[in-house]
């Protein structure tokens, strides 16, 4: 009888331990990130992925446009997006916030900036605000340079061109990749040519460029910016452990600039993120508050092991 009771107690104890160790259901093991192809989001997504991998999760990253990102979150084809720049992306995200299909769970960066920029010699030449651009149409060759089609910044520029008050009648938005736009800007600056293009901070290349942000953007969404974390509706409830980690994520301009610089110099994003984390292991501590490994283990120990600490 005593043996039966002992075995029964052991079974109960084992079952209780198994319950404690179940940090997230198996369906949460893969964490699907949307990446819109911007180097800053490559950097932050890679950092999150390195830590999630250490915790026993399987991060998956898919490069999508901004509109497809939000539709994919709504359709539950994606879980997390770390690149909701505000206020410029308000029009992109608001319909999905309104219908409850997407949730904003954290602000992951402040001190950012976003808007139209010109080289400092162009600003000194008389272009200090949006309406000044149209006064020098020939010098700008009637062009403003943006990034990939469907981007929120491009949309804002197109609205400005269409607005008679901006004085940009006859201007063309040249859509390209981030790398393509930067290449055009660097070439123009080397040759002291006039150019207006989308600029943002953090960015290691733009941070080193002698450029000036233009005034007169009104309520367009250009100007000082913060970056937010979006998830598909219900994600943090369905996957509370991974959800807590995602909510805890917070980055800095210096961190993003360093990792972005490595990426733009040809480093693999995950390798650049891992190198930064090894050099700055204390940055992970607040991200792990209330978080365990996927199987319920010690998150700090697992990350330390990943970083070789």
PDB file of C-alpha atoms in Angstrom:
ATOM      1  CA  UNK A   1       0.000   0.000   0.000  1.00  0.00           C
ATOM      2  CA  UNK A   2       2.832   2.328   0.904  1.00  0.00           C
ATOM      3  CA  UNK A   3       4.492   1.621  -2.454  1.00  0.00           C
ATOM      4  CA  UNK A   4       1.285   2.445  -4.328  1.00  0.00           C
ATOM      5  CA  UNK A   5       0.920   5.733  -2.421  1.00  0.00           C
ATOM      6  CA  UNK A   6       4.547   6.626  -3.121  1.00  0.00           C
ATOM      7  CA  UNK A   7       4.120   5.932  -6.826  1.00  0.00           C
ATOM      8  CA  UNK A   8       0.899   7.935  -6.896  1.00  0.00           C
ATOM      9  CA  UNK A   9       2.576  10.877  -5.151  1.00  0.00           C
ATOM     10  CA  UNK A  10       5.491  10.702  -7.597  1.00  0.00           C
ATOM     11  CA  UNK A  11       3.075  10.787 -10.533  1.00  0.00           C
ATOM     12  CA  UNK A  12       1.308  13.857  -9.110  1.00  0.00           C
ATOM     13  CA  UNK A  13       4.641  15.572  -8.458  1.00  0.00           C
ATOM     14  CA  UNK A  14       5.841  14.833 -12.012  1.00  0.00           C
ATOM     15  CA  UNK A  15       2.604  16.145 -13.497  1.00  0.00           C
ATOM     16  CA  UNK A  16       2.877  19.318 -11.432  1.00  0.00           C
ATOM     17  CA  UNK A  17       6.471  19.850 -12.515  1.00  0.00           C
ATOM     18  CA  UNK A  18       5.541  19.327 -16.180  1.00  0.00           C
ATOM     19  CA  UNK A  19       2.819  21.963 -15.851  1.00  0.00           C
ATOM     20  CA  UNK A  20       5.261  24.481 -14.350  1.00  0.00           C
ATOM     21  CA  UNK A  21       7.752  23.863 -17.154  1.00  0.00           C
ATOM     22  CA  UNK A  22       5.229  24.502 -19.960  1.00  0.00           C
ATOM     23  CA  UNK A  23       6.167  28.144 -20.607  1.00  0.00           C
ATOM     24  CA  UNK A  24       4.305  28.372 -23.923  1.00  0.00           C
ATOM     25  CA  UNK A  25       2.328  25.856 -25.999  1.00  0.00           C
ATOM     26  CA  UNK A  26       4.099  24.092 -28.854  1.00  0.00           C
ATOM     27  CA  UNK A  27       2.267  26.319 -31.355  1.00  0.00           C
ATOM     28  CA  UNK A  28       4.290  29.262 -30.005  1.00  0.00           C
ATOM     29  CA  UNK A  29       7.716  27.718 -30.539  1.00  0.00           C
ATOM     30  CA  UNK A  30       8.086  29.407 -33.937  1.00  0.00           C
ATOM     31  CA  UNK A  31       7.981  33.205 -33.684  1.00  0.00           C
ATOM     32  CA  UNK A  32       7.246  34.817 -37.058  1.00  0.00           C
ATOM     33  CA  UNK A  33       8.679  38.301 -37.608  1.00  0.00           C
ATOM     34  CA  UNK A  34       7.817  40.682 -40.433  1.00  0.00           C
ATOM     35  CA  UNK A  35      10.791  42.693 -41.717  1.00  0.00           C
ATOM     36  CA  UNK A  36      10.066  45.505 -44.180  1.00  0.00           C
ATOM     37  CA  UNK A  37      13.617  45.620 -45.503  1.00  0.00           C
ATOM     38  CA  UNK A  38      14.870  48.632 -43.566  1.00  0.00           C
ATOM     39  CA  UNK A  39      18.287  48.174 -41.993  1.00  0.00           C
ATOM     40  CA  UNK A  40      17.128  49.329 -38.554  1.00  0.00           C
ATOM     41  CA  UNK A  41      14.374  46.701 -38.507  1.00  0.00           C
ATOM     42  CA  UNK A  42      16.811  44.085 -39.777  1.00  0.00           C
ATOM     43  CA  UNK A  43      18.990  44.958 -36.787  1.00  0.00           C
ATOM     44  CA  UNK A  44      16.308  44.863 -34.096  1.00  0.00           C
ATOM     45  CA  UNK A  45      14.655  41.763 -35.527  1.00  0.00           C
ATOM     46  CA  UNK A  46      18.026  39.991 -35.592  1.00  0.00           C
ATOM     47  CA  UNK A  47      18.706  40.912 -31.961  1.00  0.00           C
ATOM     48  CA  UNK A  48      15.309  39.582 -30.903  1.00  0.00           C
ATOM     49  CA  UNK A  49      15.876  36.435 -32.948  1.00  0.00           C
ATOM     50  CA  UNK A  50      19.267  35.690 -31.392  1.00  0.00           C
ATOM     51  CA  UNK A  51      17.816  35.892 -27.885  1.00  0.00           C
ATOM     52  CA  UNK A  52      14.710  33.865 -28.787  1.00  0.00           C
ATOM     53  CA  UNK A  53      16.943  31.184 -30.285  1.00  0.00           C
ATOM     54  CA  UNK A  54      18.856  31.033 -26.990  1.00  0.00           C
ATOM     55  CA  UNK A  55      15.536  30.599 -25.180  1.00  0.00           C
ATOM     56  CA  UNK A  56      14.637  27.587 -27.301  1.00  0.00           C
ATOM     57  CA  UNK A  57      12.305  29.289 -29.781  1.00  0.00           C
ATOM     58  CA  UNK A  58      12.609  29.230 -33.569  1.00  0.00           C
ATOM     59  CA  UNK A  59      12.530  32.750 -35.023  1.00  0.00           C
ATOM     60  CA  UNK A  60      11.437  33.078 -38.649  1.00  0.00           C
ATOM     61  CA  UNK A  61      11.810  36.327 -40.579  1.00  0.00           C
ATOM     62  CA  UNK A  62       9.986  37.254 -43.771  1.00  0.00           C
ATOM     63  CA  UNK A  63      10.614  40.444 -45.758  1.00  0.00           C
ATOM     64  CA  UNK A  64       7.304  42.107 -46.647  1.00  0.00           C
ATOM     65  CA  UNK A  65       6.097  45.558 -47.637  1.00  0.00           C
ATOM     66  CA  UNK A  66       4.385  47.686 -44.993  1.00  0.00           C
ATOM     67  CA  UNK A  67       0.833  47.059 -46.323  1.00  0.00           C
ATOM     68  CA  UNK A  68       1.444  43.311 -46.618  1.00  0.00           C
ATOM     69  CA  UNK A  69       2.949  43.252 -43.112  1.00  0.00           C
ATOM     70  CA  UNK A  70      -0.238  44.570 -41.558  1.00  0.00           C
ATOM     71  CA  UNK A  71      -2.474  42.352 -43.646  1.00  0.00           C
ATOM     72  CA  UNK A  72      -0.330  39.367 -42.640  1.00  0.00           C
ATOM     73  CA  UNK A  73      -0.632  40.255 -38.957  1.00  0.00           C
ATOM     74  CA  UNK A  74      -4.393  40.548 -39.419  1.00  0.00           C
ATOM     75  CA  UNK A  75      -4.511  37.161 -41.163  1.00  0.00           C
ATOM     76  CA  UNK A  76      -2.355  35.638 -38.386  1.00  0.00           C
ATOM     77  CA  UNK A  77       0.339  34.762 -40.908  1.00  0.00           C
ATOM     78  CA  UNK A  78       2.843  36.877 -38.930  1.00  0.00           C
ATOM     79  CA  UNK A  79       3.258  37.327 -35.179  1.00  0.00           C
ATOM     80  CA  UNK A  80       5.491  40.347 -34.544  1.00  0.00           C
ATOM     81  CA  UNK A  81       6.589  43.568 -36.267  1.00  0.00           C
ATOM     82  CA  UNK A  82       9.211  45.740 -34.540  1.00  0.00           C
ATOM     83  CA  UNK A  83       9.108  48.630 -37.052  1.00  0.00           C
ATOM     84  CA  UNK A  84       5.966  50.702 -36.484  1.00  0.00           C
ATOM     85  CA  UNK A  85       7.436  54.208 -36.926  1.00  0.00           C
ATOM     86  CA  UNK A  86       5.098  56.814 -35.489  1.00  0.00           C
ATOM     87  CA  UNK A  87       3.536  59.181 -36.300  1.00  0.00           C
ATOM     88  CA  UNK A  88       4.429  58.688 -39.987  1.00  0.00           C
ATOM     89  CA  UNK A  89       2.841  55.208 -40.114  1.00  0.00           C
ATOM     90  CA  UNK A  90      -0.362  56.206 -38.316  1.00  0.00           C
ATOM     91  CA  UNK A  91      -2.433  55.880 -41.480  1.00  0.00           C
ATOM     92  CA  UNK A  92      -0.940  52.428 -42.184  1.00  0.00           C
ATOM     93  CA  UNK A  93      -1.580  50.880 -38.785  1.00  0.00           C
ATOM     94  CA  UNK A  94      -4.736  52.665 -37.577  1.00  0.00           C
ATOM     95  CA  UNK A  95      -7.317  50.625 -39.563  1.00  0.00           C
ATOM     96  CA  UNK A  96      -5.880  47.433 -38.078  1.00  0.00           C
ATOM     97  CA  UNK A  97      -5.829  48.870 -34.568  1.00  0.00           C
ATOM     98  CA  UNK A  98      -9.422  49.995 -35.063  1.00  0.00           C
ATOM     99  CA  UNK A  99     -10.674  46.556 -36.115  1.00  0.00           C
ATOM    100  CA  UNK A 100      -8.696  44.895 -33.327  1.00  0.00           C
ATOM    101  CA  UNK A 101      -6.610  42.671 -35.618  1.00  0.00           C
ATOM    102  CA  UNK A 102      -3.294  44.271 -34.644  1.00  0.00           C
ATOM    103  CA  UNK A 103      -2.104  45.413 -31.217  1.00  0.00           C
ATOM    104  CA  UNK A 104       0.607  47.858 -30.187  1.00  0.00           C
ATOM    105  CA  UNK A 105       2.309  46.373 -27.130  1.00  0.00           C
ATOM    106  CA  UNK A 106       5.370  48.558 -26.571  1.00  0.00           C
ATOM    107  CA  UNK A 107       7.447  51.514 -27.655  1.00  0.00           C
ATOM    108  CA  UNK A 108      10.855  50.067 -28.467  1.00  0.00           C
ATOM    109  CA  UNK A 109      12.760  53.224 -29.469  1.00  0.00           C
ATOM    110  CA  UNK A 110      12.573  56.947 -28.877  1.00  0.00           C
ATOM    111  CA  UNK A 111      14.733  59.827 -30.064  1.00  0.00           C
ATOM    112  CA  UNK A 112      14.309  58.845 -33.710  1.00  0.00           C
ATOM    113  CA  UNK A 113      13.699  61.202 -36.607  1.00  0.00           C
ATOM    114  CA  UNK A 114      12.124  60.859 -40.052  1.00  0.00           C
ATOM    115  CA  UNK A 115      11.518  63.232 -42.924  1.00  0.00           C
ATOM    116  CA  UNK A 116      12.806  64.945 -46.031  1.00  0.00           C
ATOM    117  CA  UNK A 117      16.450  65.967 -45.922  1.00  0.00           C
ATOM    118  CA  UNK A 118      18.863  67.888 -48.130  1.00  0.00           C
ATOM    119  CA  UNK A 119      22.655  68.219 -47.972  1.00  0.00           C
ATOM    120  CA  UNK A 120      23.775  71.098 -45.759  1.00  0.00           C
ATOM    121  CA  UNK A 121      25.123  73.021 -48.782  1.00  0.00           C
ATOM    122  CA  UNK A 122      21.608  72.879 -50.260  1.00  0.00           C
ATOM    123  CA  UNK A 123      20.107  74.155 -47.002  1.00  0.00           C
ATOM    124  CA  UNK A 124      22.677  76.964 -47.031  1.00  0.00           C
ATOM    125  CA  UNK A 125      21.633  77.648 -50.621  1.00  0.00           C
ATOM    126  CA  UNK A 126      18.113  78.529 -49.511  1.00  0.00           C
ATOM    127  CA  UNK A 127      16.259  75.238 -48.997  1.00  0.00           C
ATOM    128  CA  UNK A 128      15.220  75.075 -45.364  1.00  0.00           C
ATOM    129  CA  UNK A 129      11.567  74.069 -45.627  1.00  0.00           C
ATOM    130  CA  UNK A 130       9.290  71.932 -47.768  1.00  0.00           C
ATOM    131  CA  UNK A 131       8.016  74.854 -49.857  1.00  0.00           C
ATOM    132  CA  UNK A 132      11.584  75.935 -50.684  1.00  0.00           C
ATOM    133  CA  UNK A 133      12.148  72.798 -52.781  1.00  0.00           C
ATOM    134  CA  UNK A 134       9.802  73.936 -55.542  1.00  0.00           C
ATOM    135  CA  UNK A 135      11.681  77.221 -55.908  1.00  0.00           C
ATOM    136  CA  UNK A 136      14.680  75.300 -57.229  1.00  0.00           C
ATOM    137  CA  UNK A 137      12.983  72.680 -59.413  1.00  0.00           C
ATOM    138  CA  UNK A 138      15.723  72.741 -62.058  1.00  0.00           C
ATOM    139  CA  UNK A 139      18.504  72.207 -59.536  1.00  0.00           C
ATOM    140  CA  UNK A 140      16.645  69.194 -58.091  1.00  0.00           C
ATOM    141  CA  UNK A 141      15.872  67.966 -61.627  1.00  0.00           C
ATOM    142  CA  UNK A 142      12.243  67.797 -60.512  1.00  0.00           C
ATOM    143  CA  UNK A 143      12.927  64.716 -58.359  1.00  0.00           C
ATOM    144  CA  UNK A 144      12.620  63.657 -54.734  1.00  0.00           C
ATOM    145  CA  UNK A 145      14.143  60.302 -53.798  1.00  0.00           C
ATOM    146  CA  UNK A 146      12.295  57.787 -51.652  1.00  0.00           C
ATOM    147  CA  UNK A 147      12.591  54.128 -50.752  1.00  0.00           C
ATOM    148  CA  UNK A 148      10.559  51.040 -51.629  1.00  0.00           C
ATOM    149  CA  UNK A 149       7.031  51.331 -53.122  1.00  0.00           C
ATOM    150  CA  UNK A 150       4.290  51.126 -50.506  1.00  0.00           C
ATOM    151  CA  UNK A 151       6.436  52.741 -47.827  1.00  0.00           C
ATOM    152  CA  UNK A 152       4.731  55.248 -45.526  1.00  0.00           C
ATOM    153  CA  UNK A 153       7.355  57.910 -46.235  1.00  0.00           C
ATOM    154  CA  UNK A 154       6.810  57.621 -49.972  1.00  0.00           C
ATOM    155  CA  UNK A 155       3.066  57.963 -49.438  1.00  0.00           C
ATOM    156  CA  UNK A 156       3.589  61.158 -47.447  1.00  0.00           C
ATOM    157  CA  UNK A 157       5.863  62.601 -50.145  1.00  0.00           C
ATOM    158  CA  UNK A 158       3.324  61.756 -52.863  1.00  0.00           C
ATOM    159  CA  UNK A 159       0.632  63.549 -50.839  1.00  0.00           C
ATOM    160  CA  UNK A 160       2.933  66.567 -50.550  1.00  0.00           C
ATOM    161  CA  UNK A 161       3.568  66.606 -54.302  1.00  0.00           C
ATOM    162  CA  UNK A 162      -0.193  66.460 -54.925  1.00  0.00           C
ATOM    163  CA  UNK A 163      -0.900  69.323 -52.502  1.00  0.00           C
ATOM    164  CA  UNK A 164      -0.693  72.709 -54.316  1.00  0.00           C
ATOM    165  CA  UNK A 165       0.324  74.361 -51.037  1.00  0.00           C
ATOM    166  CA  UNK A 166       3.632  72.469 -51.116  1.00  0.00           C
ATOM    167  CA  UNK A 167       4.699  74.114 -54.384  1.00  0.00           C
ATOM    168  CA  UNK A 168       5.933  70.790 -55.791  1.00  0.00           C
ATOM    169  CA  UNK A 169       3.913  70.722 -59.004  1.00  0.00           C
ATOM    170  CA  UNK A 170       5.695  68.673 -61.650  1.00  0.00           C
ATOM    171  CA  UNK A 171       7.974  66.894 -59.189  1.00  0.00           C
ATOM    172  CA  UNK A 172       8.488  63.132 -59.409  1.00  0.00           C
ATOM    173  CA  UNK A 173       9.049  60.688 -56.557  1.00  0.00           C
ATOM    174  CA  UNK A 174      11.834  58.248 -57.451  1.00  0.00           C
ATOM    175  CA  UNK A 175      11.094  54.983 -55.616  1.00  0.00           C
ATOM    176  CA  UNK A 176      13.982  52.642 -54.904  1.00  0.00           C
ATOM    177  CA  UNK A 177      15.444  50.468 -52.176  1.00  0.00           C
ATOM    178  CA  UNK A 178      17.085  52.007 -49.110  1.00  0.00           C
ATOM    179  CA  UNK A 179      20.479  51.055 -50.555  1.00  0.00           C
ATOM    180  CA  UNK A 180      19.582  52.483 -53.959  1.00  0.00           C
ATOM    181  CA  UNK A 181      18.440  55.790 -52.489  1.00  0.00           C
ATOM    182  CA  UNK A 182      21.562  56.074 -50.316  1.00  0.00           C
ATOM    183  CA  UNK A 183      23.797  55.336 -53.283  1.00  0.00           C
ATOM    184  CA  UNK A 184      22.122  58.127 -55.249  1.00  0.00           C
ATOM    185  CA  UNK A 185      22.426  60.510 -52.281  1.00  0.00           C
ATOM    186  CA  UNK A 186      26.104  59.726 -51.687  1.00  0.00           C
ATOM    187  CA  UNK A 187      26.885  60.227 -55.384  1.00  0.00           C
ATOM    188  CA  UNK A 188      25.043  63.569 -55.420  1.00  0.00           C
ATOM    189  CA  UNK A 189      26.807  64.793 -52.275  1.00  0.00           C
ATOM    190  CA  UNK A 190      30.234  63.809 -53.643  1.00  0.00           C
ATOM    191  CA  UNK A 191      29.501  65.900 -56.729  1.00  0.00           C
ATOM    192  CA  UNK A 192      27.901  68.759 -54.759  1.00  0.00           C
ATOM    193  CA  UNK A 193      24.657  68.233 -56.670  1.00  0.00           C
ATOM    194  CA  UNK A 194      21.267  69.174 -55.261  1.00  0.00           C
ATOM    195  CA  UNK A 195      19.143  66.320 -53.956  1.00  0.00           C
ATOM    196  CA  UNK A 196      16.189  65.868 -51.597  1.00  0.00           C
ATOM    197  CA  UNK A 197      15.552  62.430 -50.110  1.00  0.00           C
ATOM    198  CA  UNK A 198      14.017  60.544 -47.217  1.00  0.00           C
ATOM    199  CA  UNK A 199      16.207  60.572 -44.141  1.00  0.00           C
ATOM    200  CA  UNK A 200      15.937  58.975 -40.743  1.00  0.00           C
ATOM    201  CA  UNK A 201      17.728  58.412 -37.453  1.00  0.00           C
ATOM    202  CA  UNK A 202      19.023  55.954 -36.338  1.00  0.00           C
ATOM    203  CA  UNK A 203      21.122  55.278 -39.400  1.00  0.00           C
ATOM    204  CA  UNK A 204      24.921  55.038 -39.438  1.00  0.00           C
ATOM    205  CA  UNK A 205      25.353  56.359 -42.980  1.00  0.00           C
ATOM    206  CA  UNK A 206      22.867  59.218 -42.678  1.00  0.00           C
ATOM    207  CA  UNK A 207      24.237  59.944 -39.224  1.00  0.00           C
ATOM    208  CA  UNK A 208      27.611  60.659 -40.847  1.00  0.00           C
ATOM    209  CA  UNK A 209      26.174  62.673 -43.736  1.00  0.00           C
ATOM    210  CA  UNK A 210      26.148  66.463 -43.627  1.00  0.00           C
ATOM    211  CA  UNK A 211      22.380  66.795 -44.093  1.00  0.00           C
ATOM    212  CA  UNK A 212      19.568  68.948 -42.749  1.00  0.00           C
ATOM    213  CA  UNK A 213      15.954  67.982 -42.018  1.00  0.00           C
ATOM    214  CA  UNK A 214      13.479  70.319 -43.704  1.00  0.00           C
ATOM    215  CA  UNK A 215      10.883  72.324 -41.784  1.00  0.00           C
ATOM    216  CA  UNK A 216       7.274  72.946 -42.774  1.00  0.00           C
ATOM    217  CA  UNK A 217       6.054  69.352 -42.649  1.00  0.00           C
ATOM    218  CA  UNK A 218       2.896  70.222 -40.720  1.00  0.00           C
ATOM    219  CA  UNK A 219       0.987  67.197 -39.463  1.00  0.00           C
ATOM    220  CA  UNK A 220       2.367  64.923 -42.196  1.00  0.00           C
ATOM    221  CA  UNK A 221       4.007  62.546 -39.717  1.00  0.00           C
ATOM    222  CA  UNK A 222       7.541  63.647 -40.572  1.00  0.00           C
ATOM    223  CA  UNK A 223       9.688  64.940 -37.720  1.00  0.00           C
ATOM    224  CA  UNK A 224      10.550  63.500 -34.314  1.00  0.00           C
ATOM    225  CA  UNK A 225       9.606  59.825 -34.189  1.00  0.00           C
ATOM    226  CA  UNK A 226       9.188  56.845 -31.916  1.00  0.00           C
ATOM    227  CA  UNK A 227       9.167  53.197 -32.985  1.00  0.00           C
ATOM    228  CA  UNK A 228       6.607  50.716 -31.652  1.00  0.00           C
ATOM    229  CA  UNK A 229       6.138  46.958 -31.483  1.00  0.00           C
ATOM    230  CA  UNK A 230       3.040  45.487 -33.136  1.00  0.00           C
ATOM    231  CA  UNK A 231       1.721  41.942 -32.728  1.00  0.00           C
ATOM    232  CA  UNK A 232      -1.196  40.065 -34.191  1.00  0.00           C
ATOM    233  CA  UNK A 233      -4.316  40.204 -32.042  1.00  0.00           C
ATOM    234  CA  UNK A 234      -4.205  37.747 -29.152  1.00  0.00           C
ATOM    235  CA  UNK A 235      -0.529  36.864 -29.551  1.00  0.00           C
ATOM    236  CA  UNK A 236       0.561  37.847 -26.049  1.00  0.00           C
ATOM    237  CA  UNK A 237      -2.329  35.868 -24.567  1.00  0.00           C
ATOM    238  CA  UNK A 238      -1.751  32.752 -26.659  1.00  0.00           C
ATOM    239  CA  UNK A 239       2.037  32.910 -26.170  1.00  0.00           C
ATOM    240  CA  UNK A 240       2.491  34.675 -22.827  1.00  0.00           C
ATOM    241  CA  UNK A 241       6.178  33.903 -22.388  1.00  0.00           C
ATOM    242  CA  UNK A 242       7.279  34.978 -25.872  1.00  0.00           C
ATOM    243  CA  UNK A 243       4.756  37.801 -25.620  1.00  0.00           C
ATOM    244  CA  UNK A 244       6.349  39.106 -22.427  1.00  0.00           C
ATOM    245  CA  UNK A 245       9.761  39.047 -24.069  1.00  0.00           C
ATOM    246  CA  UNK A 246       8.460  40.967 -27.080  1.00  0.00           C
ATOM    247  CA  UNK A 247       6.802  43.553 -24.826  1.00  0.00           C
ATOM    248  CA  UNK A 248      10.040  43.968 -22.862  1.00  0.00           C
ATOM    249  CA  UNK A 249      12.152  44.770 -25.917  1.00  0.00           C
ATOM    250  CA  UNK A 250      13.581  48.284 -25.899  1.00  0.00           C
ATOM    251  CA  UNK A 251      16.469  49.528 -28.022  1.00  0.00           C
ATOM    252  CA  UNK A 252      18.804  52.530 -28.195  1.00  0.00           C
ATOM    253  CA  UNK A 253      20.052  54.732 -31.024  1.00  0.00           C
ATOM    254  CA  UNK A 254      23.667  53.762 -30.338  1.00  0.00           C
ATOM    255  CA  UNK A 255      22.829  50.046 -30.396  1.00  0.00           C
ATOM    256  CA  UNK A 256      20.957  50.264 -33.676  1.00  0.00           C
ATOM    257  CA  UNK A 257      23.595  52.457 -35.299  1.00  0.00           C
ATOM    258  CA  UNK A 258      26.357  49.966 -34.467  1.00  0.00           C
ATOM    259  CA  UNK A 259      24.501  46.887 -35.710  1.00  0.00           C
ATOM    260  CA  UNK A 260      23.200  48.715 -38.780  1.00  0.00           C
ATOM    261  CA  UNK A 261      26.717  49.853 -39.618  1.00  0.00           C
ATOM    262  CA  UNK A 262      27.952  46.255 -39.528  1.00  0.00           C
ATOM    263  CA  UNK A 263      25.043  45.101 -41.707  1.00  0.00           C
ATOM    264  CA  UNK A 264      25.610  47.851 -44.261  1.00  0.00           C
ATOM    265  CA  UNK A 265      29.279  46.837 -44.426  1.00  0.00           C
ATOM    266  CA  UNK A 266      28.224  43.331 -45.438  1.00  0.00           C
ATOM    267  CA  UNK A 267      27.921  41.536 -42.094  1.00  0.00           C
ATOM    268  CA  UNK A 268      25.112  39.005 -41.717  1.00  0.00           C
ATOM    269  CA  UNK A 269      22.394  40.567 -39.549  1.00  0.00           C
ATOM    270  CA  UNK A 270      22.334  37.700 -37.045  1.00  0.00           C
ATOM    271  CA  UNK A 271      26.121  37.699 -36.753  1.00  0.00           C
ATOM    272  CA  UNK A 272      26.141  41.471 -36.211  1.00  0.00           C
ATOM    273  CA  UNK A 273      23.415  41.167 -33.560  1.00  0.00           C
ATOM    274  CA  UNK A 274      25.237  38.347 -31.760  1.00  0.00           C
ATOM    275  CA  UNK A 275      28.496  40.308 -31.745  1.00  0.00           C
ATOM    276  CA  UNK A 276      26.754  43.346 -30.242  1.00  0.00           C
ATOM    277  CA  UNK A 277      25.041  41.239 -27.589  1.00  0.00           C
ATOM    278  CA  UNK A 278      28.337  39.589 -26.631  1.00  0.00           C
ATOM    279  CA  UNK A 279      29.845  43.060 -26.192  1.00  0.00           C
ATOM    280  CA  UNK A 280      26.795  44.373 -24.297  1.00  0.00           C
ATOM    281  CA  UNK A 281      25.348  41.407 -22.352  1.00  0.00           C
ATOM    282  CA  UNK A 282      23.716  43.590 -19.693  1.00  0.00           C
ATOM    283  CA  UNK A 283      21.327  44.979 -22.312  1.00  0.00           C
ATOM    284  CA  UNK A 284      19.462  41.664 -22.278  1.00  0.00           C
ATOM    285  CA  UNK A 285      18.664  41.731 -18.543  1.00  0.00           C
ATOM    286  CA  UNK A 286      15.485  43.888 -18.682  1.00  0.00           C
ATOM    287  CA  UNK A 287      14.234  41.965 -21.722  1.00  0.00           C
ATOM    288  CA  UNK A 288      14.176  38.745 -19.669  1.00  0.00           C
ATOM    289  CA  UNK A 289      12.102  40.115 -16.794  1.00  0.00           C
ATOM    290  CA  UNK A 290       9.310  37.576 -16.233  1.00  0.00           C
ATOM    291  CA  UNK A 291      10.581  35.378 -19.066  1.00  0.00           C
ATOM    292  CA  UNK A 292      11.743  31.753 -19.065  1.00  0.00           C
ATOM    293  CA  UNK A 293      13.113  29.484 -21.758  1.00  0.00           C
ATOM    294  CA  UNK A 294      10.556  27.785 -23.980  1.00  0.00           C
ATOM    295  CA  UNK A 295      10.590  24.727 -21.705  1.00  0.00           C
ATOM    296  CA  UNK A 296      10.357  26.788 -18.513  1.00  0.00           C
ATOM    297  CA  UNK A 297      14.063  26.953 -17.667  1.00  0.00           C
ATOM    298  CA  UNK A 298      16.332  29.797 -16.548  1.00  0.00           C
ATOM    299  CA  UNK A 299      16.298  32.410 -19.300  1.00  0.00           C
ATOM    300  CA  UNK A 300      19.346  34.300 -18.042  1.00  0.00           C
ATOM    301  CA  UNK A 301      21.451  31.121 -17.935  1.00  0.00           C
ATOM    302  CA  UNK A 302      20.355  30.120 -21.430  1.00  0.00           C
ATOM    303  CA  UNK A 303      21.249  33.512 -22.895  1.00  0.00           C
ATOM    304  CA  UNK A 304      24.556  33.585 -21.027  1.00  0.00           C
ATOM    305  CA  UNK A 305      25.407  30.221 -22.538  1.00  0.00           C
ATOM    306  CA  UNK A 306      24.509  31.506 -26.013  1.00  0.00           C
ATOM    307  CA  UNK A 307      26.745  34.532 -25.534  1.00  0.00           C
ATOM    308  CA  UNK A 308      29.586  32.420 -24.151  1.00  0.00           C
ATOM    309  CA  UNK A 309      29.519  34.196 -20.808  1.00  0.00           C
TER     310      UNK A 309
END
